[in-house]
Amino acid sequence: MKVLKFGGSSVANSENIQKVLAIVAEASQKDKIIVLVSAFGKTTDKLLAAANGALEDIKTSKSILENIKTVHHQIIEDLIVLNTEEVSEEITYLFDRLTAIYEGIFLLQELSDKTLAKVSSFGERLSSFIIANAAKELFDAAHKESRDLILTNDDYLNAQVNFKLTNKNISAFFQDNKNQVIVLGGFISSNISGDTTTLGRGGSDFSASIYAAALNAKELQIWTDVSGMYTANPSVVKEAFPISEISYEEAMELSHFGAKVLYPPTIQPSLRKEIPIRIKNTFRPESIGTLICKHPKNNNDVKGISHIEDISLITLEGGGMIGIPGFSKRLFETLSQQKINVVFITQASSEHSICVGVYESDASKAKELLDATFSTAIERKKIKPISIESNLAIIAVVGESMKNHQGLSGQMFSALGRNNVNIRAIAQGSSEKNISAVINKKNAKKALNILHEQFFEEKTKQLNLFITGVGNVGERFLAQLHQQSAFLKENLKLNIRVIGISNSRKMYFNTTGIDLTNWKENLEHGVPTSLDLFREKVKEANYRNSVFIDNTANQQVSEVYEKYLRESISVVTCNKIACASSFKNYKNLKEVSKKYNASFLFETNVGAGLPIIDTLKNLINSGDRVHKIQAVLSGSLNFVFNNFNENTTFHNVVAAAQKEGYTEPDPKIDLSGVDVARKILILARESGYQLELEDISNNSFLPKDSLSSSTNEAFYTSLTKNESHFQQMYSAANENECRLKYVAEFIDGKANVGLQHISSAHPFYNLEGSDNIVLFYTDRYPENPLIIKGAGAGADVTASGIFADVIRIANK
């Protein structure tokens, strides 16, 4: 014998009920089947709404009832052929009874628990009768009223079952019954006097478990609209998957902490008899589902992650509690007497405080009651006034084998901490089946995804990118990311999603990831750009492993880095302004990055894609000391002076450099030496020296009118005007058999940048194109420097440097 229970979504309409009947027909070929059904769709909610409405307006109630009646008669018309008239008459009779009850509520202006129980019972009475009669036309089936079999006390809306009498009734009925299928309504019952009672939340599941236990069923099947119990809520965690097998205790823990596919009381009767429970999907009956049993074969240490939202923490705290018995008793007794459910408990070992979690809807009432209970102790200042913290959620990691695996709690809290999820309270029982933490409600979704990635997505990490600046560098970065997406997933187990992009005009977000094949079109249809709104969107998304990427040279963008870092959002930038700003700001960004465990990476600030800063960090971290740095750090200037000669004009060479993407949007920044000064400043600071930009001697080769120009047009005009000046510079170097190179130097704490004549014996002489070169003289490299050389400008190499920083964050 098997017991099959079908929930409201499974019997929401005629089409779904036909699926249910097909499942029952197949199952009944092998076993005798007991079928329990919920009310159709949201019928119970509508019945209760009509009952409450009857206190104000009977017409509204009758209108709701008429709508419910239409739905039920339509299902009769769709499913029943042979005895349509008989079934319709019975259903009409039941609706007439309901109408009479609503009229009584309206006339008496009274709605008791007893009446509410009677009203809510009609959903299952109607659905079970119709489905039983539809089943009769397909196979050997009969209908039975659960109210005749399940007996309870007089708590009408959350009745306690009298198992002795109930089991006796169920056994007697099924011993005599010969039908292959019996259809009953779940949720409903009656007291000894015959008055209708209901079994409360999850009552249909509970009813099914009662029948299964009373009859020692082979299996209890709970048919719903999902394919079992999942590792996490699939609507919140997209990577969640069904758990194949799980123990009774683990299932109870998960269901207690919000796994709505099953309610904790359901398990108890079946657990006592060790009857397997299987969660199945009505709409995908071929799916295996989840088997709940005593000895599951699935040996994963962590079975699932769940959560409860809308929680408040109530704290009882004070030195007067230490060593004094009775405080806990009075606290829990006060809450219990008012039927306030406690869902979380933790107490400091010093006995200085007790913290309990209750549903937010009960928090104000709980505080009022506890303030009264402990008023004397509060007045005498033995304890502090009762405090409440709201807008919280409880997140729980569940697994029966966790006690045998060291470090799971460390993994849990470390993963949350890395993503700035603050823990308000922690609870773990000695059985170690559950580790629970209270967090801010706004972080619940992020926390679930963080922990699911930690415990279930082996070696797979998701990064969520928010990119400002999609011009030359940004566009190439997106192209590289799109090209390498499959490679990253397969070889690095890394899933990188671009969630938001912006340029100076528009910004666009897609919470599931922007399609990189048509991002330009989407951006054009985006909303006007706002730095503040962009940051609010990033903060609102609240994704784990979030990275803000700045591909601009914008001062205002550089000023928001700290705000991102304080939200534990990593920052990757090719914008040199922040790291070349005041030393105070540079140091602050570093400290905030460390404090909030958010990476602040700017490899492309110097040398584009060359690993200059990373190499320097490795030298310093390993204990080496830098004494001298010599470098050609401007790819644009190197390109300009490598291509400038007596047969070209300086204007045309600079224009070519800008066209190739080697210069900043304002080429004067490169040619004035400011860009190179910023780069040597950054290298000096990364070497451990405290310098400001104004400390760097900048020997500019540009004429005064070029330096004072305010627009690109004026700047290029000045270059044409001063062509003879530039030709003289070239001739002077050529006469000395030297080449012109713009060199940055840092020696014993002092730095300078300027144009130099480089002879053929120098390492800089043969530096071609837009290449950069850096020479590090250190304790370990005192005579022969450590040399890094390669392409130091261009959109592609800069984008690859940004890409490398993103990978560094992923590997952190």
XYZ file of N, CA and C in Angstrom, residues 33-138:
318
model
N -3.789 2.112 -3.388
C -3.365 3.505 -3.282
C -4.358 4.320 -2.455
N -3.807 5.105 -1.544
C -4.583 6.096 -0.805
C -4.164 7.460 -1.330
N -5.119 8.236 -1.811
C -4.832 9.541 -2.396
C -5.401 10.633 -1.500
N -4.530 11.565 -1.125
C -4.994 12.744 -0.380
C -4.776 13.968 -1.241
N -5.792 14.817 -1.310
C -5.700 15.995 -2.167
C -5.954 17.264 -1.369
N -5.299 18.322 -1.804
C -5.557 19.649 -1.243
C -6.719 20.284 -1.986
N -7.101 21.477 -1.551
C -8.136 22.234 -2.256
C -7.595 22.691 -3.600
N -8.497 22.961 -4.545
C -8.073 23.424 -5.861
C -7.377 24.787 -5.737
N -6.165 24.888 -6.281
C -5.478 26.176 -6.351
C -5.480 26.939 -5.040
N -5.974 28.160 -5.074
C -6.007 29.046 -3.896
C -7.395 29.089 -3.266
N -8.135 27.991 -3.389
C -9.519 27.981 -2.917
C -9.630 28.292 -1.430
N -8.786 27.683 -0.614
C -8.881 27.900 0.840
C -8.678 29.367 1.187
N -7.685 30.012 0.563
C -7.448 31.440 0.808
C -8.683 32.266 0.436
N -9.327 31.916 -0.670
C -10.521 32.656 -1.108
C -11.686 32.431 -0.160
N -11.825 31.198 0.320
C -12.903 30.896 1.270
C -12.745 31.711 2.547
N -11.524 31.802 3.037
C -11.263 32.554 4.269
C -11.431 34.050 4.038
N -11.007 34.527 2.863
C -11.203 35.948 2.540
C -12.686 36.296 2.498
N -13.482 35.404 1.924
C -14.935 35.629 1.864
C -15.548 35.620 3.256
N -15.039 34.743 4.127
C -15.550 34.665 5.506
C -15.267 35.959 6.258
N -14.039 36.462 6.128
C -13.698 37.724 6.796
C -14.456 38.883 6.176
N -14.653 38.813 4.853
C -15.404 39.871 4.183
C -16.852 39.906 4.582
N -17.407 38.755 4.988
C -18.822 38.672 5.363
C -19.138 39.527 6.583
N -18.156 39.826 7.383
C -18.375 40.695 8.541
C -18.722 42.114 8.100
N -18.287 42.480 6.868
C -18.517 43.832 6.372
C -19.594 43.884 5.300
N -19.497 42.947 4.328
C -20.375 43.048 3.157
C -20.673 41.651 2.629
N -21.877 41.165 2.810
C -22.254 39.817 2.384
C -22.242 39.696 0.859
N -22.476 40.817 0.165
C -22.479 40.769 -1.293
C -21.097 40.427 -1.831
N -20.073 40.997 -1.239
C -18.698 40.708 -1.658
C -18.368 39.240 -1.435
N -18.785 38.725 -0.279
C -18.539 37.320 0.046
C -19.217 36.401 -0.949
N -20.448 36.715 -1.285
C -21.183 35.871 -2.239
C -20.567 35.947 -3.632
N -19.999 37.112 -3.965
C -19.341 37.262 -5.261
C -18.099 36.375 -5.338
N -17.320 36.350 -4.246
C -16.130 35.482 -4.181
C -16.559 34.029 -4.283
N -17.612 33.703 -3.555
C -18.106 32.322 -3.533
C -18.604 31.893 -4.914
N -19.221 32.815 -5.625
C -19.727 32.498 -6.960
C -18.566 32.185 -7.910
N -17.482 32.929 -7.737
C -16.292 32.686 -8.557
C -15.708 31.300 -8.281
N -15.640 30.940 -7.010
C -15.142 29.617 -6.624
C -16.054 28.531 -7.186
N -17.334 28.768 -7.085
C -18.328 27.794 -7.570
C -18.167 27.564 -9.068
N -17.951 28.627 -9.830
C -17.781 28.518 -11.282
C -16.585 27.644 -11.635
N -15.489 27.849 -10.907
C -14.271 27.055 -11.146
C -14.554 25.574 -10.917
N -15.229 25.243 -9.835
C -15.491 23.845 -9.501
C -16.437 23.186 -10.516
N -17.458 23.900 -10.927
C -18.391 23.333 -11.911
C -17.724 23.154 -13.272
N -16.779 24.048 -13.600
C -16.051 23.892 -14.856
C -15.199 22.621 -14.839
N -14.573 22.349 -13.690
C -13.770 21.127 -13.569
C -14.658 19.886 -13.676
N -15.844 19.946 -13.077
C -16.802 18.829 -13.207
C -17.138 18.599 -14.671
N -17.401 19.687 -15.371
C -17.757 19.595 -16.791
C -16.614 19.007 -17.611
N -15.376 19.371 -17.262
C -14.208 18.911 -18.016
C -13.881 17.444 -17.758
N -14.103 16.964 -16.511
C -13.568 15.664 -16.113
C -14.610 14.550 -15.964
N -15.837 14.905 -15.698
C -16.833 13.873 -15.371
C -17.869 13.759 -16.482
N -18.071 12.525 -16.929
C -18.976 12.267 -18.046
C -20.221 11.494 -17.600
N -20.045 10.431 -16.820
C -21.128 9.494 -16.528
C -22.118 9.996 -15.479
N -21.641 10.579 -14.418
C -22.559 10.998 -13.351
C -22.401 12.489 -13.051
N -22.381 13.281 -14.110
C -22.215 14.735 -13.979
C -23.297 15.356 -13.106
N -24.533 14.947 -13.336
C -25.662 15.549 -12.615
C -25.571 15.273 -11.126
N -25.264 14.050 -10.754
C -25.173 13.673 -9.331
C -24.076 14.450 -8.622
N -22.915 14.548 -9.284
C -21.790 15.277 -8.681
C -22.115 16.757 -8.578
N -22.718 17.302 -9.627
C -23.065 18.730 -9.609
C -24.059 19.052 -8.493
N -24.989 18.166 -8.264
C -25.972 18.382 -7.195
C -25.295 18.423 -5.826
N -24.374 17.505 -5.597
C -23.670 17.472 -4.309
C -22.832 18.729 -4.120
N -22.165 19.158 -5.180
C -21.334 20.365 -5.089
C -22.208 21.593 -4.851
N -23.342 21.646 -5.528
C -24.277 22.763 -5.316
C -24.763 22.776 -3.872
N -25.056 21.609 -3.334
C -25.494 21.500 -1.939
C -24.418 22.049 -0.989
N -23.156 21.695 -1.238
C -22.070 22.171 -0.371
C -21.914 23.684 -0.468
N -22.078 24.239 -1.663
C -21.978 25.694 -1.805
C -23.167 26.391 -1.140
N -24.324 25.758 -1.164
C -25.473 26.318 -0.441
C -25.187 26.360 1.057
N -24.554 25.303 1.558
C -24.161 25.276 2.981
C -23.207 26.424 3.296
N -22.247 26.632 2.393
C -21.286 27.723 2.582
C -21.989 29.081 2.590
N -22.921 29.258 1.684
C -23.662 30.523 1.619
C -24.394 30.782 2.933
N -24.988 29.724 3.470
C -25.719 29.861 4.737
C -24.765 30.255 5.867
N -23.565 29.684 5.862
C -22.575 30.021 6.908
C -22.182 31.492 6.796
N -21.911 31.969 5.562
C -21.523 33.364 5.375
C -22.648 34.318 5.803
N -23.883 33.932 5.510
C -25.013 34.771 5.932
C -25.108 34.811 7.445
N -24.798 33.678 8.082
C -24.791 33.647 9.548
C -23.714 34.543 10.122
N -22.523 34.537 9.484
C -21.430 35.421 9.933
C -21.869 36.876 9.825
N -22.510 37.211 8.715
C -22.935 38.590 8.491
C -24.001 39.016 9.505
N -24.969 38.145 9.769
C -26.066 38.485 10.680
C -25.601 38.553 12.122
N -24.753 37.595 12.530
C -24.295 37.542 13.921
C -23.104 38.451 14.178
N -22.450 38.886 13.066
C -21.234 39.699 13.193
C -20.217 39.006 14.112
N -20.056 37.714 13.846
C -19.141 36.921 14.663
C -18.451 35.883 13.762
N -17.136 35.760 13.934
C -16.368 34.789 13.147
C -15.396 34.082 14.090
N -15.836 32.965 14.626
C -15.032 32.227 15.604
C -14.073 31.269 14.904
N -13.113 30.718 15.668
C -12.202 29.708 15.133
C -12.980 28.487 14.643
N -14.018 28.164 15.354
C -14.837 27.012 14.966
C -15.439 27.231 13.580
N -15.957 28.443 13.348
C -16.546 28.755 12.041
C -15.476 28.816 10.957
N -14.320 29.388 11.276
C -13.219 29.448 10.307
C -12.777 28.050 9.882
N -12.700 27.130 10.849
C -12.321 25.754 10.537
C -13.348 25.118 9.607
N -14.608 25.368 9.899
C -15.680 24.782 9.073
C -15.604 25.331 7.646
N -15.415 26.665 7.540
C -15.333 27.286 6.220
C -14.139 26.744 5.426
N -12.954 26.727 6.055
C -11.750 26.304 5.340
C -11.769 24.833 4.960
N -12.570 24.022 5.631
C -12.639 22.594 5.324
C -13.302 22.318 3.976
N -14.120 23.266 3.492
C -14.873 23.032 2.271
C -13.965 22.867 1.048
N -12.784 23.486 1.052
C -11.887 23.356 -0.090
C -11.538 21.906 -0.366
N -11.121 21.180 0.684
C -10.760 19.769 0.522
C -11.999 18.881 0.347
N -13.090 19.240 0.983
C -14.332 18.456 0.815
C -14.796 18.493 -0.643
N -14.727 19.662 -1.232
C -15.141 19.819 -2.631
C -14.170 19.108 -3.573
N -12.866 19.371 -3.404
C -11.874 18.821 -4.339
C -11.822 17.304 -4.269
N -11.843 16.733 -3.066
C -11.731 15.274 -2.938
C -12.958 14.569 -3.535
N -14.136 15.173 -3.373
C -15.347 14.565 -3.916
C -15.321 14.572 -5.448
N -14.935 15.701 -6.034
C -14.898 15.796 -7.500
C -13.837 14.859 -8.078
N -12.647 14.859 -7.502
C -11.557 14.021 -8.022
C -11.893 12.540 -7.862
N -12.499 12.175 -6.740
C -12.884 10.770 -6.530
C -13.873 10.314 -7.608
N -14.822 11.166 -7.937
C -15.804 10.794 -8.950
C -15.202 10.767 -10.349
N -14.224 11.644 -10.611
C -13.520 11.586 -11.896
C -12.708 10.301 -11.978
N -12.126 9.882 -10.849
C -11.315 8.663 -10.808
C -12.172 7.422 -11.034
N -13.382 7.437 -10.508
C -14.279 6.276 -10.640
C -14.527 5.905 -12.098
N -14.472 6.894 -12.972
C -14.740 6.640 -14.383
C -13.527 6.043 -15.100
N -12.371 6.003 -14.393
C -11.139 5.515 -15.016
C -10.626 4.216 -14.396
